[in-house]
Structure formats: structure tokens, C-alpha cells
mmCIF file of C-alpha atoms and ligand atoms in Angstrom:
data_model
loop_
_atom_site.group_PDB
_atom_site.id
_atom_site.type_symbol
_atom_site.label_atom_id
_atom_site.label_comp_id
_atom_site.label_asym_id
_atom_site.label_seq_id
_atom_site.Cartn_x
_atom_site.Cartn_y
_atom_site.Cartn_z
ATOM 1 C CA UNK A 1 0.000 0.000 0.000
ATOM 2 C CA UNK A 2 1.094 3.488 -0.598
ATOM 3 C CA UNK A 3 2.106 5.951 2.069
ATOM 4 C CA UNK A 4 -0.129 8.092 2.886
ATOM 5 C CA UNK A 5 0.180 11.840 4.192
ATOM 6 C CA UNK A 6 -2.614 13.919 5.426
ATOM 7 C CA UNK A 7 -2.304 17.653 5.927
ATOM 8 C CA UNK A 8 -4.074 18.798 8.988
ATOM 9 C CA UNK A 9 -4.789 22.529 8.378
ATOM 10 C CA UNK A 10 -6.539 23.112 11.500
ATOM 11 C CA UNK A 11 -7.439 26.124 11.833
ATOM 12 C CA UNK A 12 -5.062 28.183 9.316
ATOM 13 C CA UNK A 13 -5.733 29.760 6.014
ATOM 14 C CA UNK A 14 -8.853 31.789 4.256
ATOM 15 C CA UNK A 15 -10.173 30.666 1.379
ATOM 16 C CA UNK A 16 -7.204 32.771 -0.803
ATOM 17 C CA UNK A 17 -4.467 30.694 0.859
ATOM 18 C CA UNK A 18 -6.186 27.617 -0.333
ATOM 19 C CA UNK A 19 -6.553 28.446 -3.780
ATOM 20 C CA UNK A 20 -2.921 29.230 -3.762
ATOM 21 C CA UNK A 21 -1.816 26.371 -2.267
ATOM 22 C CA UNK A 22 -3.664 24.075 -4.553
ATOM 23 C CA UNK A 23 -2.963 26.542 -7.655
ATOM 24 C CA UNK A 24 1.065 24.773 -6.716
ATOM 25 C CA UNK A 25 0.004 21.914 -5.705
ATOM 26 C CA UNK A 26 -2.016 20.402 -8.316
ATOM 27 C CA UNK A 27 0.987 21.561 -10.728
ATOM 28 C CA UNK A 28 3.546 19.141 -9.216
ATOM 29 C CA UNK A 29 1.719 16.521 -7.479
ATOM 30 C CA UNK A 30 2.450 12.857 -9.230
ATOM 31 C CA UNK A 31 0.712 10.796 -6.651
ATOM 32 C CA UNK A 32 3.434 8.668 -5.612
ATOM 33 C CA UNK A 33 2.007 8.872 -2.305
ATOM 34 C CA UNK A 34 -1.439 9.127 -0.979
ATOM 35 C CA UNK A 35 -2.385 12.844 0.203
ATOM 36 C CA UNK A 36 -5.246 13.890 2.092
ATOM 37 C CA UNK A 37 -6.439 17.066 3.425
ATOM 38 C CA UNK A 38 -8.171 18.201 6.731
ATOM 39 C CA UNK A 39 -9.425 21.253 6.483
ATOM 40 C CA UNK A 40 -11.968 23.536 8.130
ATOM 41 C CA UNK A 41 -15.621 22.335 8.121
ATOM 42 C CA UNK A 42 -16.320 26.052 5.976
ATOM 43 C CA UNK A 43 -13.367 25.837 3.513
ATOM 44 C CA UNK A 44 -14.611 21.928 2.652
ATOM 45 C CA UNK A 45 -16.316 23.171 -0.804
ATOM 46 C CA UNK A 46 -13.601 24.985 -1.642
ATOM 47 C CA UNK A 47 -11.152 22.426 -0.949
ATOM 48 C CA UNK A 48 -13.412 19.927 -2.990
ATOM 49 C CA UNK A 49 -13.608 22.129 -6.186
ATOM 50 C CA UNK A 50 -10.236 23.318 -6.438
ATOM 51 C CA UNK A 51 -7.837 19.956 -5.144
ATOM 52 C CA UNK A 52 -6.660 17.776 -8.089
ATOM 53 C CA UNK A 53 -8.944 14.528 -7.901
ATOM 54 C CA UNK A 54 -6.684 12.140 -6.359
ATOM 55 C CA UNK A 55 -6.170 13.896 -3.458
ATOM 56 C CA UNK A 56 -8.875 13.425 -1.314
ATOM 57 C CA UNK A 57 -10.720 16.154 1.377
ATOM 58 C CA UNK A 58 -12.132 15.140 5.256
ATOM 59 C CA UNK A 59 -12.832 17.089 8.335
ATOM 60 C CA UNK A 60 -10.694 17.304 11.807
ATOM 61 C CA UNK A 61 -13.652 16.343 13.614
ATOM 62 C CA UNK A 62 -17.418 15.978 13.606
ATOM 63 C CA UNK A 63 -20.141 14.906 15.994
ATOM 64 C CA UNK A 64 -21.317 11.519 16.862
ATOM 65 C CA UNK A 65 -24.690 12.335 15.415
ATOM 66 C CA UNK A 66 -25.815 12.233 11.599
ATOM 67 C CA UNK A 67 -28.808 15.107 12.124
ATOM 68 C CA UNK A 68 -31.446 16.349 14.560
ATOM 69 C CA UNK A 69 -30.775 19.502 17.292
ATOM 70 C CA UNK A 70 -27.272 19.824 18.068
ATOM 71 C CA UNK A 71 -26.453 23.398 17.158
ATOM 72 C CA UNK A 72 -23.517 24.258 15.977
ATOM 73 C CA UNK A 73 -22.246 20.548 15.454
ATOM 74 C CA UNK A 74 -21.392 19.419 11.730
ATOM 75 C CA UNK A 75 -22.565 16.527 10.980
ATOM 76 C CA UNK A 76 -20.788 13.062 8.955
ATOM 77 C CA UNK A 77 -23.840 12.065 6.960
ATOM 78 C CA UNK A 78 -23.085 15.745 5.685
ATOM 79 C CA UNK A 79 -20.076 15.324 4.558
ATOM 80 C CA UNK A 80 -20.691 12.344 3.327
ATOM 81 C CA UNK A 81 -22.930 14.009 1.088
ATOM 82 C CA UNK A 82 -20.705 16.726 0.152
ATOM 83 C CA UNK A 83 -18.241 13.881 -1.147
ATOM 84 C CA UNK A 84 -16.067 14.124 2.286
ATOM 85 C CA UNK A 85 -13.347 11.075 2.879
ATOM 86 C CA UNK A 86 -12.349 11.113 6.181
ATOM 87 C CA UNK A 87 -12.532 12.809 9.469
ATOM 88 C CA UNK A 88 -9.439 13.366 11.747
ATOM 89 C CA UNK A 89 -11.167 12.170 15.515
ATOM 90 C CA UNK A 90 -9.623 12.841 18.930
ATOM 91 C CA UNK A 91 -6.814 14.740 18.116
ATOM 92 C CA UNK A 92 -4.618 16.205 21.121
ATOM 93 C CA UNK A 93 -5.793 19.578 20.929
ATOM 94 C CA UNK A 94 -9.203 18.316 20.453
ATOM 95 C CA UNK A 95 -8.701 15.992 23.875
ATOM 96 C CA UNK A 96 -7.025 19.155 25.971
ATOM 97 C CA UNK A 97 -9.146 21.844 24.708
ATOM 98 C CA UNK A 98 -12.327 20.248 24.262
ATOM 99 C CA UNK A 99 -12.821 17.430 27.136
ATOM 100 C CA UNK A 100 -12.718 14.455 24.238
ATOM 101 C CA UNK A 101 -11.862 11.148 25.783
ATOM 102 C CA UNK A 102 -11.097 7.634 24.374
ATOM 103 C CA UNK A 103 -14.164 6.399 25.666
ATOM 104 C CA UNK A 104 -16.387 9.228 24.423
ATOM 105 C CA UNK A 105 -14.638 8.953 20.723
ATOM 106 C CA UNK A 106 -15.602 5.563 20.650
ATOM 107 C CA UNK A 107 -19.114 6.493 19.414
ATOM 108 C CA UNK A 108 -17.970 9.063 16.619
ATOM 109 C CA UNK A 109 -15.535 6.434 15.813
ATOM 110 C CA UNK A 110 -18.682 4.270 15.340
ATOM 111 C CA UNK A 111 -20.941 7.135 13.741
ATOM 112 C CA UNK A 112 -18.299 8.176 10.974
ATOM 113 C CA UNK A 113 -17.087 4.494 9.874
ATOM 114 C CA UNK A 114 -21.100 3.378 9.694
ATOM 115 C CA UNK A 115 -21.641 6.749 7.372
ATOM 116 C CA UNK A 116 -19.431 5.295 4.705
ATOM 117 C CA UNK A 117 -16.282 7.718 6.264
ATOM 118 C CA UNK A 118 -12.787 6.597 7.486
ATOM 119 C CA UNK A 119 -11.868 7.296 10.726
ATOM 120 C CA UNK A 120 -8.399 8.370 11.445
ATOM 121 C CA UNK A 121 -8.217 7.964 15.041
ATOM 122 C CA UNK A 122 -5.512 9.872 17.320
ATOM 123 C CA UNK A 123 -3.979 8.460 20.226
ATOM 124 C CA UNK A 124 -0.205 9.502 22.047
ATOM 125 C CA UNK A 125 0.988 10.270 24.843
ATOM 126 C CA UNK A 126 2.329 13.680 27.143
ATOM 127 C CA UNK A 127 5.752 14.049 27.963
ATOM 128 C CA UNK A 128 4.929 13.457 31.525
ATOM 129 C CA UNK A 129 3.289 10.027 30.965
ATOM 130 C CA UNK A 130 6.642 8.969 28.947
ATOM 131 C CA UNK A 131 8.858 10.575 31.493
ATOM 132 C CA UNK A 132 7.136 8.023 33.914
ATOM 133 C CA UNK A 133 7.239 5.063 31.230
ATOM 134 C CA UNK A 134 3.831 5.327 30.536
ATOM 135 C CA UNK A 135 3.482 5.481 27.080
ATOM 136 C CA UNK A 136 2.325 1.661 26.159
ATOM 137 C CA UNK A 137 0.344 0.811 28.654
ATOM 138 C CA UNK A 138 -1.523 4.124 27.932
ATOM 139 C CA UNK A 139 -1.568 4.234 23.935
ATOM 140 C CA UNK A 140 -2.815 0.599 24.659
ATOM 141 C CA UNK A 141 -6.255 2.020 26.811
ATOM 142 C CA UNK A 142 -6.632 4.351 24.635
ATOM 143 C CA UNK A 143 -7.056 1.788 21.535
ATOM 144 C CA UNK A 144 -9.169 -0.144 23.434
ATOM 145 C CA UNK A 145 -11.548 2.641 24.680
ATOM 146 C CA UNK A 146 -11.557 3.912 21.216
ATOM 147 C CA UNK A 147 -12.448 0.846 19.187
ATOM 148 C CA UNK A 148 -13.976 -1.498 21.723
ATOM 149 C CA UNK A 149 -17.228 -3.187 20.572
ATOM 150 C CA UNK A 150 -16.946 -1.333 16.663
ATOM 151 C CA UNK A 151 -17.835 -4.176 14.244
ATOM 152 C CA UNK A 152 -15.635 -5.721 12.529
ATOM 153 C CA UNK A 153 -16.493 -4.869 9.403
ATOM 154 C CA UNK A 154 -15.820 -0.858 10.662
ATOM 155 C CA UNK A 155 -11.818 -1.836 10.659
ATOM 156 C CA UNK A 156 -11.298 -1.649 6.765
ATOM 157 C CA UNK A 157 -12.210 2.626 7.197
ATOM 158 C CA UNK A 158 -10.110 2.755 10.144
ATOM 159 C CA UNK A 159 -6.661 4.568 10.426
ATOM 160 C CA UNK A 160 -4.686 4.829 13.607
ATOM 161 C CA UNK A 161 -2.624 8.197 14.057
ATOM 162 C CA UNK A 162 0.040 7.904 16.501
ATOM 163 C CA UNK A 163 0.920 11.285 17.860
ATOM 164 C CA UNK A 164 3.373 12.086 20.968
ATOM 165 C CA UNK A 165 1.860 14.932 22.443
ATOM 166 C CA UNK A 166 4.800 16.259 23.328
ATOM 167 C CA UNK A 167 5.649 16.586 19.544
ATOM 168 C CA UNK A 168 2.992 17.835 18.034
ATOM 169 C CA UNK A 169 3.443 21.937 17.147
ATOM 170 C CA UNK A 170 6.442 21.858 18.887
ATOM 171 C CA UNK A 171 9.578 20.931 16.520
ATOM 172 C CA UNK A 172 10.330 17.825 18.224
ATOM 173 C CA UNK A 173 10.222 14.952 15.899
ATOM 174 C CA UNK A 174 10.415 11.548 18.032
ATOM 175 C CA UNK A 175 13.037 9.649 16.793
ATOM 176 C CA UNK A 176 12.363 6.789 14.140
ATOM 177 C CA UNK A 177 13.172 4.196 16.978
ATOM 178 C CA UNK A 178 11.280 5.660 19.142
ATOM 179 C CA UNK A 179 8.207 6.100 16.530
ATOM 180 C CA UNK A 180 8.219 2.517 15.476
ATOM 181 C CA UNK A 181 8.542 1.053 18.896
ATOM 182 C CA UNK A 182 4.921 2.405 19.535
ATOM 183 C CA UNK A 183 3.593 1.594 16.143
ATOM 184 C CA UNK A 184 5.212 -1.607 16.442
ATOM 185 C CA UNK A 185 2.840 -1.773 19.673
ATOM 186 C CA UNK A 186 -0.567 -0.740 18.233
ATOM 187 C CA UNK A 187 0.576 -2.854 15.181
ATOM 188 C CA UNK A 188 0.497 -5.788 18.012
ATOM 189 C CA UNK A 189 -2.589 -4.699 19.894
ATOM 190 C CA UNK A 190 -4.495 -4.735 16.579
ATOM 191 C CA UNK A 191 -3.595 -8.113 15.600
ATOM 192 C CA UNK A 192 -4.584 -9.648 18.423
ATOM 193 C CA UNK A 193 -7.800 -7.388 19.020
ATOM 194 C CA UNK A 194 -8.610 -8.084 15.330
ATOM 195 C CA UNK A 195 -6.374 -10.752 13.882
ATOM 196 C CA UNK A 196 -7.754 -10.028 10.110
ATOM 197 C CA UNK A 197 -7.332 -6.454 10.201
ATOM 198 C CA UNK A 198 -4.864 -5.561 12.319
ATOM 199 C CA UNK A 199 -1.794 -6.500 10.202
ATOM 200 C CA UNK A 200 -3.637 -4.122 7.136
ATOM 201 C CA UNK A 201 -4.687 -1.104 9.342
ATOM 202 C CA UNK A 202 -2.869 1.812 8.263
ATOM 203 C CA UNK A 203 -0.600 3.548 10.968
ATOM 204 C CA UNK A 204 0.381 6.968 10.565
ATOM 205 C CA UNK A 205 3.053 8.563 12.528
ATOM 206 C CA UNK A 206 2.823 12.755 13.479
ATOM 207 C CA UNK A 207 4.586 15.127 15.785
ATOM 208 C CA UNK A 208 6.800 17.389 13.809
ATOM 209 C CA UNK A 209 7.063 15.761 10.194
ATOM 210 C CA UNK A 210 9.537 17.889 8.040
ATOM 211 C CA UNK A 211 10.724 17.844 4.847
ATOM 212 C CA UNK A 212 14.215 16.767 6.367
ATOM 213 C CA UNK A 213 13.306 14.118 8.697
ATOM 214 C CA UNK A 214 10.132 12.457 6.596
ATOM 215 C CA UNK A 215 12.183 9.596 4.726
ATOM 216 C CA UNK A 216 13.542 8.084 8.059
ATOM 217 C CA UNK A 217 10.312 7.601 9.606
ATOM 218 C CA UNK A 218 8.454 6.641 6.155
ATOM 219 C CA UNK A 219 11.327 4.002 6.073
ATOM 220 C CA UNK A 220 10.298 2.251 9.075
ATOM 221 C CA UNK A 221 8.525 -0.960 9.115
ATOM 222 C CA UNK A 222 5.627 -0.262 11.255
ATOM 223 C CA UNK A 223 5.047 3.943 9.917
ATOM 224 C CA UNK A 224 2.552 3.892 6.625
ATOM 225 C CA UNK A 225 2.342 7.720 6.556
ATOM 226 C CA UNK A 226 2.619 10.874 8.273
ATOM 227 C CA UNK A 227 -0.278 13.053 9.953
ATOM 228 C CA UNK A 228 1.442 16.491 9.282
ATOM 229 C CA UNK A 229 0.224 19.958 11.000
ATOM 230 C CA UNK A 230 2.906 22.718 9.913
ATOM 231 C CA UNK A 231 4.257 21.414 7.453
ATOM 232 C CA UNK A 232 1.419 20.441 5.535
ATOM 233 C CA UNK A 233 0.405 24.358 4.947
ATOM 234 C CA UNK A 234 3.224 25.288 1.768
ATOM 235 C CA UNK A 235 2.283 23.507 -0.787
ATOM 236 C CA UNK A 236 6.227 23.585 -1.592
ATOM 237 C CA UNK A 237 7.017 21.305 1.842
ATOM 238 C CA UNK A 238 3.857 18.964 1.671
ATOM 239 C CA UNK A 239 4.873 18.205 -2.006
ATOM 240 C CA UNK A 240 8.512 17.022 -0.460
ATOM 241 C CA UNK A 241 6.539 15.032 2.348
ATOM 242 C CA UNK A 242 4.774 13.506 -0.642
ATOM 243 C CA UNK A 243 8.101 12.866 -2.611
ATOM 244 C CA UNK A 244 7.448 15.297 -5.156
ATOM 245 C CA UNK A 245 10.653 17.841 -5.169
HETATM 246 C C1 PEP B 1 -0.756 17.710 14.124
HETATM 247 O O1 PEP B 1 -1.328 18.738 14.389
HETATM 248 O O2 PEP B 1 -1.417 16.673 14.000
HETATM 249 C C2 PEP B 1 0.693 17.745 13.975
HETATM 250 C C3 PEP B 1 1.336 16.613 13.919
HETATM 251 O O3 PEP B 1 1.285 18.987 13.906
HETATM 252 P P1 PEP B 1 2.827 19.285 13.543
HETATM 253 O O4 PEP B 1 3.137 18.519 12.302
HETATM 254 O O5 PEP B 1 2.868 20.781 13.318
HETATM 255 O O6 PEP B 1 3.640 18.852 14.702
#
């Protein structure tokens, strides 16, 4: 399978800075890797219409409810409908700033795979909780909270994002040992949670992902991709993550 990068655009750029960025983009992308966007919930039609075909557009989070009274909320059965591909769910800022646990996530987790969506699901730990050798036992939980009693048939649109916390935003790239010890991990708690997925399930390494230090972690065994924040916004630097120079 292809590697696969996703940009995760939070929330940067007006709808200007997108068409410039595809305007480059489109130009020089050859699709030797897979490339997915997040963006904001408004830029998503604008994403749609101007990104070259192959790459493909999703949300950084949703709610766990396809329609009815939740103002404000946006929901997957919309962006299913709007052609959507994925949604980014319980990334770190979205765990410290907005109260989401592993065990809440579990339903959106359910909500956006049964809409026809992939899940990319975030897990990682703090730099206290590896300080104090945590980091396993806790990425472990957090899998299981996450995906504990999803069907089966929900792991084929499911994407694990492992992301040290203490990474993420903050120029410090864990090392490619490091990385692929904890993929290496989830790669193990999958196959044994799910022995015909888990050894397919796409694991995506983020925290810092650079032009310069993107081919050492791509090259490890257990890393299928990068979930990229920063550098995912020049269209000159995610085209180098992608292997297009
Ligand atoms: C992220 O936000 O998911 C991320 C990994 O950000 P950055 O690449 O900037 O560390």
C-alpha cells in the first residue's frame, strides 16, 4: 500500500491561501504517495472544487450524530454528502481543549465508519506520561476505549494516528526508533484485538514531520504515513513530504 500523508490545516488559512496552495500543488503533485487534506468544516467546498482529484478532502472532527438539534455541530452524513473522505477524531488539541476522551470517541468512531467515512483515530501520549514510562500501557487504553465493541467490518475505514503529544506543534520529531517502537505496539494490539485487520490497518506517525526528517520515519517498518500539521500548509514542503521535489 502506498504511504499516505494527510495535511491537517486546523485552523489556518482563508479561502485565498487555499486556492494558492492548490494553484502549486495540483501543478507538481504525481501521486506517488497518498495525500489527504483536513481542512476547516467552511473551507470543505472549496477544498473539494479546487484539489486535483486524487487527493482526497475530510474534516478534523465531527459529531457523533448524523442530524437532529445539536447546534452548531457538523454533521458526517453531511459530509458524506458533500463527497467528504475522512474525518481526523480525537486529536490532542481536540482531547485538551475540548474534554474528548477515548471512551467518548468511541461512538464518533462508530458514527463516521457506519456513514461510509474513514476514521483516522488519534492516540499519544504527554511528555509526563513517557517521562514516567507510561506510554504503552496508555496508547494501549486508549485503543481499546476507542475501538472497543466497533464491528468488525468498521476496521477496513479505520486509520490509527500515533501522535506524541509532546511533539505535536512543537519541533520535536520523536526519533524513528522511538516512533516505530509504539507503532510496532498498536501494530500488536491490533492483531490480536482483530487478527484479520490488524496487520492491514494503516498507521500513521505525526509530531513534527519535516521535509528533512520524513524519509527516516516513512522508512520504518511499522510507519505507513505521516499526519502532518505545519508542514502540511506550503504547498512547496507537503509536495517534499509527498516525494514530489
Ligand atoms: C498535528 O497537528 O497533528 C501535527 C502533527 O502537527 P505538527 O506537524 O505541526 O507537529
Amino acid at each position: 500500500m502506498k504511504k499516505l500523508l494527510i495535511g491537517n490545516w486546523k485552523m489556518n488559512k482563508n479561502s485565498h491561501d487555499v486556492a494558492e496552495f492548490f494553484k502549486s500543488f495540483n501543478e507538481k503533485y504525481t501521486v506517488k504517495r497518498d495525500a489527504w487534506i483536513a481542512a476547516q468544516a467552511i473551507h470543505f467546498p472549496i477544498v473539494e472544487e479546487l484539489k486535483t482529484p486524487s487527493v482526497k478532502a475530510g474534516l478534523q472532527n465531527c459529531s457523533e450524530h448524523i442530524e437532529g438539534a445539536y447546534t452548531g455541530e457538523v454533521s458526517p452524513r453531511s459530509l458524506k454528502d458533500m463527497n467528504g473522505h475522512f474525518v481526523i477524531l480525537g486529536h490532542s488539541e481536540r482531547r485538551q481543549f475540548f474534554g474528548e476522551t477515548s471512551r467518548g470517541l468511541n461512538a464518533k468512531i462508530r458514527t463516521v465508519i457506519n456513514e461510509g467515512l474513514v476514521a483516522v483515530y488519534c492516540v499519544g501520549e504527554t511528555l509526563s506520561e513517557r517521562e514516567a514510562g507510561l506510554t504503552l500501557s496508555l496508547i494501549e487504553d486508549q485503543i481499546h476505549q476507542g475501538l472497543n465493541d466497533q464491528s468488525k467490518a468498521n476496521l477496513e475505514n479505520l486509520i490509527i494516528a500515533y501522535e506524541p503529544v509532546w511533539a505535536i506543534g512543537t519541533g520535536k520529531t520523536a526519533t524513528p526508533d522511538q516512533a516505530q517502537e509504539v507503532h510496532a505496539h498498536i501494530r500488536s494490539i491490533l492483531t490480536s484485538k482483530f487478527p484479520a485487520f490488524g496487520g492491514k490497518t494503516r498507521i500513521l506517525y505525526g509530531g513534527s514531520v519535516k521535509p528533512d526528517n520524513v524519509e527516516e520515519l516513512l522508512a520504518q517498518k511499522d510507519i505507513d504515513g505521516g499526519l502532518v500539521g505545519g508542514a502540511s500548509l506550503k504547498a512547496k514542503d507537503f509536495l517534499a513530504l509527498c516525494g514530489d521535489k
